[in-house]
Amino acid sequence: MTCYLVTGGAGFIGSNFVLYLLRAHDDVRVVNVDALTYAGNLENLCSVEDDPRYAFLQADIRDAEAMAAIIEAERPDYVVNFAAESHVDRSIEDPGIFESTNVGGTVNLLNVCRAAWEAPDGGYGEHRYLQVSTDEAYGTLSLEEPDAFFAETTPLAPHSPYSASKASADLFVGAYGDTFGMPVLITRCSNNYGPYQFPEKLIPLMIRNAVHHEALPVYGDGLNVRDWLFVEDHCKAIDLVLRKGRLGEVYNVGGHNERANIDIVKTIIRLVSERLGDPEINDGLITFVEDRKGHDRRYGIDASKIGSELGWRPETTFEVGIERTIDWYLAHAEWVESVTSGAYQAYYEQMYGHRGAAADA
Ligand code: NAD
Ligand code: DAU
């Protein structure tokens, strides 16, 4: 049986990954380790909480003692590190926690894995550590050169405190591979969308605000471009890289789906309005607001390496993925309200006898 230790598995991509693993493989154990910050929600995983192949442990990746005890007890074959502070706007407000969690937490996890996995001969057996990183580590592309893309060889040139922390973590992961021979892999993916994304990010925020007839805040001129990737396609890519990727390598994962923010927002308005039969949900809700500081203009991923080496390609077109996403959010209005209202803290306390970290802060 293969044991995966997934950190940050109660967040958006992490919970989709846990659900994907349990659907895709019979012979697995999936241990989800999450600190349950504001972004972590065990409700995402209520459909599997009684699955004997699944376990949840609340811990902080920065806590060396706790992480060592978990690795010692669970003896995972693979560690996949999703745990992070992930929102660029928050990193502009409060960079420190991004350095602490994204850099310090990653280094701590590497140390703990190394101590548990390294054999006296310096080998690591079949163990593998995968760092989930981001295309934002490469910096920005311009709108004037639409044929330029980020490749794995593109130099890291982050702009926001968030992307600087992710790039720093990547450098540590690479260094542990080079220096200690650790079996590491890095994936850098583009913007994910799909179920369970916290409504602070563009797509779920716009869906939520449209439903409530609230203003849809578009930063700057709305022409910044992102490459949108359906979260389930990303989960498949991570699992493939973990199992079959070449150790020490970086793999880009992209959606082949670049769109300007304003087009995304208009698509959401049209689809939500049609589905609810509500003409008051219209472009009049769009409100152009002050631009994000240091706002990266365009992300565009060259994902040919994972395609040619591992045969991965995104399977979900944007047209299908955005409809599935909107339908999920419309059907899960209670989830949206609970994660945004703070009521979910009470849910944790009642269900699990402890509170999320954000409630204790
Ligand atoms: P998220 O914010 O939805 O979830 C992060 C999870 O990490 C939460 O469950 C949170 O409780 C947990 N966490 C935070 N600090 C922790 C700590 N110290 N110890 C343990 N757990 C902690 O994030 P996401 O959007 O799911 O992103 C997951 C990963 O993927 C991140 O590393 C992010 O940088 C990367 N990424 C995300 C995207 C995207 O579009 N969302 C794109 C590229 C890369
Ligand atoms: O590219 C991968 C990255 O994608 C991940 O590493 C990050 O974790 C993830 O948050 C995401 O970063 P972005 O900054 O691209 O995503 P966000 O959803 O915050 O914003 C997407 C675009 O929409 C960006 O150009 C800013 C703009 N935006 C965002 C919000 C929240 C708006 O115009 N209005 C908004 O209210």
Coordinates of C-alpha atoms and ligand atoms in Angstrom, one line a residue:
M1 CA 0.0 0.0 0.0
T2 CA 1.3 3.5 -0.9
C3 CA 1.1 6.1 1.9
Y4 CA 0.7 9.8 0.9
L5 CA 1.2 12.5 3.4
V6 CA -0.6 15.6 2.1
T7 CA 0.1 18.8 3.9
G8 CA -2.5 21.6 3.4
G9 CA -5.0 18.9 2.5
A10 CA -8.0 20.9 3.9
G11 CA -7.4 23.8 1.5
F12 CA -8.7 24.2 -2.0
I13 CA -6.2 22.2 -4.1
G14 CA -5.2 19.9 -1.3
S15 CA -8.7 18.8 -0.5
N16 CA -9.4 18.2 -4.2
F17 CA -6.1 16.2 -4.3
V18 CA -7.1 14.0 -1.3
L19 CA -10.5 13.3 -2.9
Y20 CA -8.8 12.5 -6.2
L21 CA -6.4 10.1 -4.6
L22 CA -9.1 8.2 -2.8
R23 CA -11.1 8.0 -6.1
A24 CA -8.2 7.0 -8.3
H25 CA -6.4 4.4 -6.1
D26 CA -7.8 1.6 -4.0
D27 CA -4.5 0.6 -2.4
V28 CA -3.6 3.9 -0.7
R29 CA -3.4 5.5 2.7
V30 CA -3.9 9.3 2.6
V31 CA -2.8 11.3 5.7
N32 CA -3.9 14.9 5.6
V33 CA -1.9 17.2 7.8
D34 CA -3.3 20.7 8.1
A35 CA -3.1 23.6 10.6
L36 CA -6.7 24.7 9.7
T37 CA -6.0 28.3 9.1
Y38 CA -8.9 30.4 7.7
A39 CA -8.3 28.7 4.4
G40 CA -8.6 25.1 5.7
N41 CA -12.0 23.5 5.9
L42 CA -12.7 20.0 6.9
E43 CA -16.1 20.3 5.4
N44 CA -14.4 19.8 2.1
L45 CA -13.6 16.3 3.1
C46 CA -16.8 15.2 5.0
S47 CA -17.5 12.7 2.2
V48 CA -14.3 10.7 3.1
E49 CA -14.0 11.2 6.8
D50 CA -15.2 7.6 7.5
D51 CA -13.0 6.1 4.8
P52 CA -10.5 3.8 6.5
R53 CA -7.9 4.8 4.0
Y54 CA -8.0 8.4 5.1
A55 CA -6.8 10.2 8.3
F56 CA -6.7 13.8 9.3
L57 CA -4.2 15.2 11.8
Q58 CA -4.1 18.9 12.8
A59 CA -0.6 20.2 12.8
D60 CA 1.6 23.1 11.7
I61 CA 4.3 22.3 9.1
R62 CA 6.5 24.7 11.0
D63 CA 6.3 22.5 14.2
A64 CA 9.4 20.3 13.9
E65 CA 8.4 18.0 16.8
A66 CA 4.8 17.5 15.6
M67 CA 5.9 16.8 12.0
A68 CA 8.7 14.4 13.1
A69 CA 6.2 12.5 15.2
I70 CA 3.7 12.3 12.4
I71 CA 6.3 11.1 9.8
E72 CA 7.6 8.6 12.4
A73 CA 4.1 7.2 13.1
E74 CA 2.8 7.2 9.5
R75 CA 6.0 6.4 7.6
P76 CA 4.7 7.9 4.3
D77 CA 6.2 6.9 1.0
Y78 CA 5.4 10.3 -0.5
V79 CA 5.1 13.8 1.0
V80 CA 3.2 16.4 -1.0
N81 CA 3.5 19.9 0.4
F82 CA 0.5 22.1 -0.5
A83 CA 0.5 23.9 2.9
A84 CA 1.0 27.6 2.4
E85 CA -0.4 31.0 2.7
S86 CA -1.7 31.4 -0.9
H87 CA -3.3 34.7 -1.5
V88 CA -1.3 37.5 -3.1
D89 CA -3.4 40.4 -1.7
R90 CA -2.9 39.1 1.9
S91 CA 0.9 38.9 1.2
I92 CA 0.9 42.6 0.4
E93 CA -0.9 43.3 3.7
D94 CA 1.2 41.0 5.9
P95 CA 4.3 39.5 4.2
G96 CA 5.8 38.0 7.5
I97 CA 3.4 35.0 7.7
F98 CA 4.2 34.2 4.1
E99 CA 7.9 33.9 4.9
S100 CA 7.2 32.0 8.0
T101 CA 4.8 29.4 6.6
N102 CA 6.0 29.1 3.0
V103 CA 9.7 29.3 3.5
G104 CA 10.2 28.3 7.1
G105 CA 7.5 25.6 7.0
T106 CA 9.0 24.1 3.8
V107 CA 12.5 24.0 5.2
N108 CA 11.2 22.4 8.4
L109 CA 9.4 19.7 6.4
L110 CA 12.5 19.0 4.3
N111 CA 14.5 18.6 7.5
V112 CA 12.0 16.2 9.0
C113 CA 11.7 14.1 5.9
R114 CA 15.5 14.0 5.5
A115 CA 15.9 12.8 9.1
A116 CA 13.3 10.1 8.7
W117 CA 14.2 8.9 5.2
E118 CA 18.0 9.1 4.8
A119 CA 19.6 5.7 5.1
P120 CA 23.2 5.2 6.4
D121 CA 24.4 4.9 2.9
G122 CA 22.9 8.3 2.0
G123 CA 20.1 6.7 -0.1
Y124 CA 16.4 7.4 0.3
G125 CA 14.8 4.2 -0.9
E126 CA 11.5 4.8 -2.8
H127 CA 10.6 8.0 -0.8
R128 CA 9.6 11.1 -2.7
Y129 CA 9.0 14.7 -1.7
L130 CA 6.9 17.0 -4.0
Q131 CA 6.7 20.7 -3.6
V132 CA 3.6 22.3 -5.1
S133 CA 4.8 25.6 -6.4
T134 CA 3.5 28.3 -8.7
D135 CA 4.1 30.0 -12.1
E136 CA 4.2 33.3 -10.2
A137 CA 7.7 32.3 -9.1
Y138 CA 8.8 33.2 -12.7
G139 CA 7.5 36.7 -12.4
T140 CA 5.5 38.2 -15.3
L141 CA 5.2 38.2 -19.0
S142 CA 4.1 41.1 -21.1
L143 CA 0.9 41.4 -23.2
E144 CA 3.0 42.6 -26.1
E145 CA 4.7 39.2 -26.6
P146 CA 1.8 36.7 -26.6
D147 CA 4.1 33.9 -27.9
A148 CA 6.5 34.1 -24.9
F149 CA 5.9 31.5 -22.1
F150 CA 7.3 30.4 -18.8
A151 CA 9.5 27.3 -19.3
E152 CA 11.1 25.3 -16.4
T153 CA 14.4 27.0 -17.4
T154 CA 13.0 30.5 -17.1
P155 CA 14.8 32.3 -14.3
L156 CA 12.9 32.9 -11.1
A157 CA 11.9 36.5 -10.8
P158 CA 9.1 36.9 -8.3
H159 CA 7.4 40.2 -7.6
S160 CA 4.9 39.8 -4.7
P161 CA 5.8 38.7 -1.2
Y162 CA 3.8 35.6 -1.9
S163 CA 5.6 34.6 -5.0
A164 CA 9.0 35.6 -3.4
S165 CA 8.2 33.1 -0.6
K166 CA 7.2 30.4 -3.1
A167 CA 10.4 31.0 -5.1
S168 CA 12.5 30.9 -2.0
A169 CA 11.0 27.6 -0.9
D170 CA 11.7 26.2 -4.4
L171 CA 15.3 27.1 -4.0
F172 CA 15.5 25.3 -0.7
V173 CA 13.9 22.2 -2.2
G174 CA 16.3 22.2 -5.1
A175 CA 19.2 22.8 -2.6
Y176 CA 18.2 19.8 -0.5
G177 CA 18.1 17.7 -3.7
D178 CA 21.6 18.9 -4.8
T179 CA 23.3 18.9 -1.3
F180 CA 21.7 16.0 0.5
G181 CA 20.6 13.9 -2.5
M182 CA 17.0 14.1 -1.3
P183 CA 14.4 12.7 -3.8
V184 CA 12.6 16.0 -4.5
L185 CA 10.3 17.2 -7.3
I186 CA 8.7 20.6 -7.9
T187 CA 5.6 21.4 -9.9
R188 CA 4.8 25.0 -11.0
C189 CA 1.2 25.4 -12.1
S190 CA -1.0 28.2 -13.3
N191 CA -4.2 29.6 -11.7
N192 CA -6.5 26.8 -10.6
Y193 CA -10.2 27.0 -10.4
G194 CA -13.0 24.6 -9.3
P195 CA -14.9 23.5 -6.2
Y196 CA -13.8 24.4 -2.7
Q197 CA -11.8 27.5 -3.6
F198 CA -11.9 30.1 -0.9
P199 CA -14.0 33.1 -2.1
E200 CA -11.1 35.5 -1.8
K201 CA -9.8 34.4 -5.2
L202 CA -11.1 35.9 -8.4
I203 CA -13.5 33.2 -9.7
P204 CA -15.3 32.2 -6.5
L205 CA -15.4 35.8 -5.3
M206 CA -17.1 37.0 -8.5
I207 CA -19.6 34.1 -8.4
R208 CA -20.5 34.9 -4.8
N209 CA -20.8 38.6 -5.3
A210 CA -22.8 38.2 -8.5
V211 CA -25.3 36.0 -6.7
H212 CA -25.7 38.7 -4.0
H213 CA -25.9 41.5 -6.5
E214 CA -22.7 43.0 -5.0
A215 CA -20.0 45.0 -6.8
L216 CA -17.5 42.9 -8.8
P217 CA -14.2 44.5 -8.1
V218 CA -11.8 44.4 -11.1
Y219 CA -8.3 45.5 -10.4
G220 CA -6.8 48.1 -12.8
D221 CA -7.9 47.9 -16.4
G222 CA -9.0 44.3 -16.1
L223 CA -6.6 43.2 -18.9
N224 CA -4.2 41.2 -16.8
V225 CA -4.0 37.6 -18.1
R226 CA -4.0 34.3 -16.2
D227 CA -3.8 30.8 -17.6
W228 CA -6.7 28.9 -16.0
L229 CA -6.4 25.2 -15.0
F230 CA -9.2 23.1 -13.8
V231 CA -8.2 21.8 -10.3
E232 CA -8.9 18.1 -11.1
D233 CA -6.5 18.2 -14.1
H234 CA -3.9 19.7 -11.7
C235 CA -4.4 16.9 -9.2
K236 CA -3.8 14.3 -11.9
A237 CA -0.6 16.0 -12.9
I238 CA 0.7 16.1 -9.4
D239 CA 0.1 12.4 -8.9
L240 CA 1.7 11.6 -12.2
V241 CA 4.8 13.7 -11.4
L242 CA 5.0 12.1 -8.0
R243 CA 4.9 8.6 -9.3
K244 CA 6.7 8.9 -12.6
G245 CA 8.6 12.2 -12.7
R246 CA 12.4 12.3 -12.8
L247 CA 13.8 13.1 -9.4
G248 CA 15.3 16.6 -9.0
E249 CA 13.2 18.0 -11.9
V250 CA 10.7 20.8 -12.2
Y251 CA 7.5 20.3 -14.1
N252 CA 5.3 23.1 -15.3
V253 CA 1.5 22.5 -15.3
G254 CA -0.7 24.8 -17.3
G255 CA -4.2 25.0 -18.7
H256 CA -3.4 26.2 -22.2
N257 CA -6.1 28.6 -21.4
E258 CA -5.1 32.3 -21.1
R259 CA -7.8 34.8 -20.5
A260 CA -8.1 38.4 -19.5
N261 CA -9.7 39.0 -16.0
I262 CA -12.4 41.1 -17.5
D263 CA -13.4 38.3 -19.8
I264 CA -13.6 35.9 -16.9
V265 CA -15.8 38.2 -15.0
K266 CA -18.1 38.8 -17.9
T267 CA -18.4 35.0 -18.5
I268 CA -19.3 34.5 -14.8
I269 CA -21.9 37.3 -15.0
R270 CA -23.5 35.7 -18.1
L271 CA -23.6 32.2 -16.7
V272 CA -24.8 33.0 -13.2
S273 CA -27.5 35.3 -14.6
E274 CA -28.7 32.6 -17.0
R275 CA -28.8 29.9 -14.4
L276 CA -30.6 32.0 -11.8
G277 CA -32.8 33.6 -14.5
D278 CA -31.9 37.0 -13.0
P279 CA -31.4 39.9 -15.4
E280 CA -30.2 42.1 -12.5
I281 CA -27.0 40.1 -12.6
N282 CA -25.3 42.0 -15.5
D283 CA -22.2 43.9 -16.4
G284 CA -23.4 46.9 -14.4
L285 CA -22.1 45.2 -11.3
I286 CA -18.5 45.5 -12.6
T287 CA -16.5 48.0 -10.6
F288 CA -13.0 49.0 -11.7
V289 CA -10.9 49.5 -8.5
E290 CA -7.4 50.5 -7.7
D291 CA -4.8 48.1 -9.2
R292 CA -3.0 45.5 -7.0
K293 CA 0.5 46.7 -6.1
G294 CA 3.1 45.1 -8.3
H295 CA 0.4 43.4 -10.3
D296 CA 1.9 40.8 -12.6
R297 CA 0.5 41.5 -16.1
R298 CA 0.4 38.1 -17.7
Y299 CA 1.2 34.4 -16.8
G300 CA 1.5 31.9 -19.6
I301 CA 2.8 28.4 -19.1
D302 CA 4.8 26.2 -21.5
A303 CA 3.7 22.7 -20.2
S304 CA 5.3 20.7 -23.0
K305 CA 7.8 18.9 -20.7
I306 CA 5.1 17.2 -18.6
G307 CA 3.3 16.4 -21.9
S308 CA 6.2 14.8 -23.7
E309 CA 7.8 13.1 -20.7
L310 CA 4.7 11.9 -18.8
G311 CA 1.8 12.2 -21.3
W312 CA -0.2 14.7 -19.2
R313 CA -2.5 17.3 -20.9
P314 CA -5.4 19.3 -19.4
E315 CA -8.6 17.4 -20.1
T316 CA -11.2 20.0 -19.1
T317 CA -11.9 22.8 -21.4
F318 CA -12.6 26.2 -19.8
E319 CA -16.2 26.1 -21.1
V320 CA -16.9 22.9 -19.3
G321 CA -14.8 23.7 -16.2
I322 CA -16.3 27.1 -15.6
E323 CA -19.9 25.7 -15.9
R324 CA -19.0 22.9 -13.5
T325 CA -17.5 25.4 -11.1
I326 CA -20.4 27.8 -11.2
D327 CA -22.9 24.9 -10.7
W328 CA -20.9 23.7 -7.7
Y329 CA -21.0 27.1 -6.1
L330 CA -24.7 27.6 -6.7
A331 CA -25.4 24.2 -5.2
H332 CA -23.2 24.9 -2.2
A333 CA -24.3 28.4 -1.0
E334 CA -24.1 27.2 2.6
W335 CA -20.4 26.2 2.2
V336 CA -19.7 29.7 0.8
E337 CA -21.5 31.5 3.6
S338 CA -19.9 29.3 6.3
V339 CA -16.3 29.8 5.1
T340 CA -16.8 33.5 4.8
S341 CA -18.8 34.1 7.9
G342 CA -16.6 32.4 10.5
A343 CA -19.4 30.0 11.3
Y344 CA -17.1 27.1 10.2
Q345 CA -15.1 27.6 13.4
A346 CA -18.1 26.6 15.4
Y347 CA -18.5 23.6 13.1
Y348 CA -15.0 22.4 13.8
E349 CA -15.5 22.8 17.5
Q350 CA -18.7 20.8 17.4
M351 CA -17.5 18.1 15.0
Y352 CA -13.9 17.7 16.0
G353 CA -13.5 19.1 19.5
H354 CA -11.0 21.8 18.5
R355 CA -11.0 25.1 16.8
G356 CA -9.2 26.2 13.6
A357 CA -6.0 28.2 14.1
A358 CA -7.6 31.4 12.8
A359 CA -10.1 31.4 15.7
D360 CA -7.4 31.2 18.3
A361 CA -5.3 33.9 16.7
Ligands
NAD1 P1 -5.4 27.4 0.2 O1 -5.0 28.7 0.8 O2 -6.7 27.1 -0.3 O3 -5.0 26.2 1.2 C1 -3.8 26.2 2.0 C2 -4.0 25.1 3.1 O4 -2.8 25.1 3.8 C3 -5.1 25.4 4.0 O5 -5.8 24.2 4.3 C4 -4.4 25.9 5.3 O6 -5.1 25.6 6.5 C5 -3.1 25.1 5.2 N1 -2.0 25.7 5.9 C6 -1.6 27.0 5.9 N2 -0.6 27.2 6.7 C7 -0.2 26.0 7.3 C8 0.8 25.5 8.2 N3 1.6 26.4 8.7 N4 0.8 24.2 8.5 C9 -0.1 23.4 7.9 N5 -1.1 23.7 7.1 C10 -1.2 25.0 6.8 O7 -4.3 27.2 -1.0 P2 -4.5 26.5 -2.4 O8 -5.0 27.5 -3.4 O9 -5.1 25.2 -2.2 O10 -2.9 26.3 -2.8 C11 -2.3 25.1 -2.4 C12 -0.8 25.2 -2.8 O11 -0.8 25.3 -4.2 C13 -0.1 26.4 -2.2 O12 1.2 25.9 -1.9 C14 -0.1 27.4 -3.4 O13 1.1 28.2 -3.3 C15 0.0 26.5 -4.6 N6 -0.6 27.0 -5.8 C16 -1.9 27.4 -5.8 C17 -2.5 27.9 -7.0 C18 -3.9 28.3 -7.1 O14 -4.3 28.7 -8.2 N7 -4.7 28.2 -6.1 C19 -1.7 27.9 -8.2 C20 -0.3 27.5 -8.1 C21 0.2 27.1 -6.9
DAU2 O1 -0.7 31.7 -10.9 C1 -0.8 30.9 -9.8 C2 -1.4 31.7 -8.6 O2 -2.7 32.0 -8.9 C3 -1.2 31.0 -7.3 O3 0.1 30.7 -7.0 C4 -1.9 31.7 -6.1 O4 -1.9 31.0 -4.9 C5 -3.3 32.0 -6.5 O5 -3.9 32.8 -5.5 C6 -3.4 32.7 -7.9 O6 -2.8 34.1 -7.8 P1 -3.5 35.3 -8.6 O7 -3.1 36.5 -7.9 O8 -3.3 35.2 -10.0 O9 -5.1 34.9 -8.3 P2 -6.3 35.8 -7.8 O10 -7.5 35.0 -7.9 O11 -6.0 36.5 -6.5 O12 -6.4 36.9 -8.9 C7 -6.5 36.6 -10.3 C8 -6.5 37.8 -11.1 O13 -7.6 38.6 -10.8 C9 -5.3 38.7 -10.8 O14 -4.9 39.4 -12.0 C10 -5.9 39.8 -9.8 C11 -7.3 39.9 -10.3 N1 -8.4 40.2 -9.3 C12 -8.4 39.4 -8.2 C13 -9.3 39.6 -7.2 C14 -9.4 38.8 -5.9 C15 -9.3 41.2 -9.5 O15 -9.3 41.9 -10.5 N2 -10.2 41.4 -8.5 C16 -10.3 40.7 -7.4 O16 -11.2 40.9 -6.5

